[in-house]
Amino acid sequence: MTSEISMAQQSEWSDVIPKPEYSQKVKIGKINYLPQFEEMMKYFRSVHDNKEYSERALNLTTNLLKACPGFYTGWHYRAELLDILKKNLDEELVFLSSLSLRNHKNYQIWNYRRELIKKIGSCEGEIDFLNIVLDIDCKNIHVWGYRQWLITTFNLWDQEYEYVAKLLDEDPYNNSAWSQRYFLESHSQFYKTSEFEKKNLEFVLEHCKNIDNECPYNYLKVYYCQELKERIMQGLVDIAKDKGFSRFLLQNLGFLYEKDAKGEMCDIVYKKLAKIDFMRKGYWNWKVRRTVRKNIQRTDNDIWVCRALRDNEEYYNPIYNYYKYSAPQ
Amino acid sequence: MQTKVENLYKIIDLDIHNGTYNNFVILDKDSHCEFSFGGLLRLPRGLTSLCSGQPWLVYWNLNSLNIMKMPIPEEVSSQVIALLSECICPYTGAFCGGPSQDPHLAPTYASVAALISLNSAKGYSIINRKGIHDFIVSMKHKTVPGAFTMHTDGESDMRSVYCAICVASVLNILDDAVTKDVSYHIANCQNYDGGFSAEPNGESHGGYTFCAVASLIMLEKASLVDCERALEWCLMRQMDIEGGFNGRPNKLVDSCYTFWIGAAIVMLKDVLNIPKEVQICSSEALQAYVMVACQSPMGLFDKPGSSPDYYHTAYSLGGLSFFQEPKMFKESILDLADIDPLVNALKKNVEDARKYFIELGPI
Ligand SMILES: [Zn+2]
């Protein structure tokens, strides 16, 4: 809305017949637009219907997209206009960035950015820009999607580790950062080595000491392979001895026992969950007696888990999502 | 947020874990109907940003009225059909966000769902099945097999997969050209935690998980993914204090996930053959969250402190329709209509629509 004068009075637009949104037949469901916005849209429909590729059409999209950044037709038309009018794409990136900071929760803006960067062919300054946007909202799912695309397209894997480590350091409860960590691990050439995996598992187990944090407990599931199962079990038991049980910890114990076909141990864990995890009690009860009992041999850790779950007070604090384990006398 | 919700529960001495309360709360359907009905007639300036998704507004409000069993007057119904007719792209036959806009999979889904909500032959007759079929096929992603873009050069995520598959399934145009590689692509989007993301290796999200699960079921390919892990991820979204769902681990509660996560739970429970009578999440707590924490005098909102909107009204009511029993407040009658969790429209209407388009035969 750069001009105070209505478009109908501007000679530049005198050859265009503005097109109303709906015909006379439609009487309901209309949005009460600001008159200036409605007028711009009328001219937009006209030039867009006529496939007019002109400077004035480009300017019109600039004004419309500022007012309504989710207007996907405007973005697509604009991309065509830039192509045909051979516009400077670096300037376009500046325009886009200025809109993005105010409207970062938007599908269109981040998709348009992908298309634009593809054409520019360089990712210079992009990561810095994304860091600014993620500072505003570090869980913005559109930004993370774009960031993953950028990393994959321009091979930016190496520098990302540090960034994710920093985010998890600032907030270990940030699930987006955990998810990004997996994205890196699963693409890394080092990932396949068992040395690397072991080191990462220790990192995750360290974070599991926050027993109310679902994220590292979900992440443990990445490592449920044969060689690492023992270590996970030991890690969980050590944490439980120190901090008590949370529903996330118990869920993982149940999962490990399922993998080992230790049906009796599963039942003990799921019965406990059914008692303490109010929201999901019906589900945990359904899980009882569903695991086959192939392996009945109990390790020392299993025996400890049995006693701890049997003897312990059933006080569960839903605010903290866990109950304290106090060693039996 | 936790404290805000807790305080609201304290006002009526509600303990969602014990099921005790001093005062009960009703679902004020009369007012919510008035709100949704008003949204069909005229829309406030604040909704300008939705000018590119006008069929959504129509669909949300029709669906809300249907869920609350409020009949839709004949004049409104024919006006809705007139409005949607003008949103049809003259070149492809698919629906656009509004007149003279580009055809797009999301408003195509929303328009079809709105017409299902009306459930009239007159409404179904404006649907160009061949055009929509060819448009869906033309939206297949050029480099990612099994994915769809929303519109030409548009974004590609699990929503576009869902919109394509759901529309094709109901309109009886779900052929190999549409389904090729789709189920494998969806399976690629299941993550280590069991949830699904927009694209492979993204962050699991309640909305995308709904889209993935519903699409797989319509493709009859749920066996390609780990449904039990997906269900557990969904169940873990119900929050211990607030009672409502969040959309991702460690995020805030939000009433729209009553539908996204709720419907996914209903569908996965069915796939895993968990008996109907087993209550795998707490219906009472979900009712408490929506009724005590998310009702405004007219319409519903996402969380305390927000203002009501048509989207959250439709999705919190839609979710609630799955979880009406057992009751949190014995005195409150919910009496919400049955919703088809795959399509998110009245169950009876979806059945009728499927029959109607099967009778039309192949395109
Ligand atoms: Zn929401």
Coordinates of C-alpha atoms in Angstrom, one line a residue, chain A residues 87-95 116 120:
Chain A
K87 CA 15.2 -9.4 -12.3
N88 CA 18.2 -9.4 -9.9
L89 CA 17.6 -12.3 -7.6
D90 CA 19.9 -11.1 -4.8
E91 CA 17.6 -8.1 -4.4
E92 CA 14.7 -10.5 -4.3
L93 CA 16.3 -12.4 -1.5
V94 CA 16.6 -9.2 0.5
F95 CA 12.9 -8.5 0.0
L116 CA 14.9 -18.8 -5.1
I120 CA 20.8 -18.2 -7.3

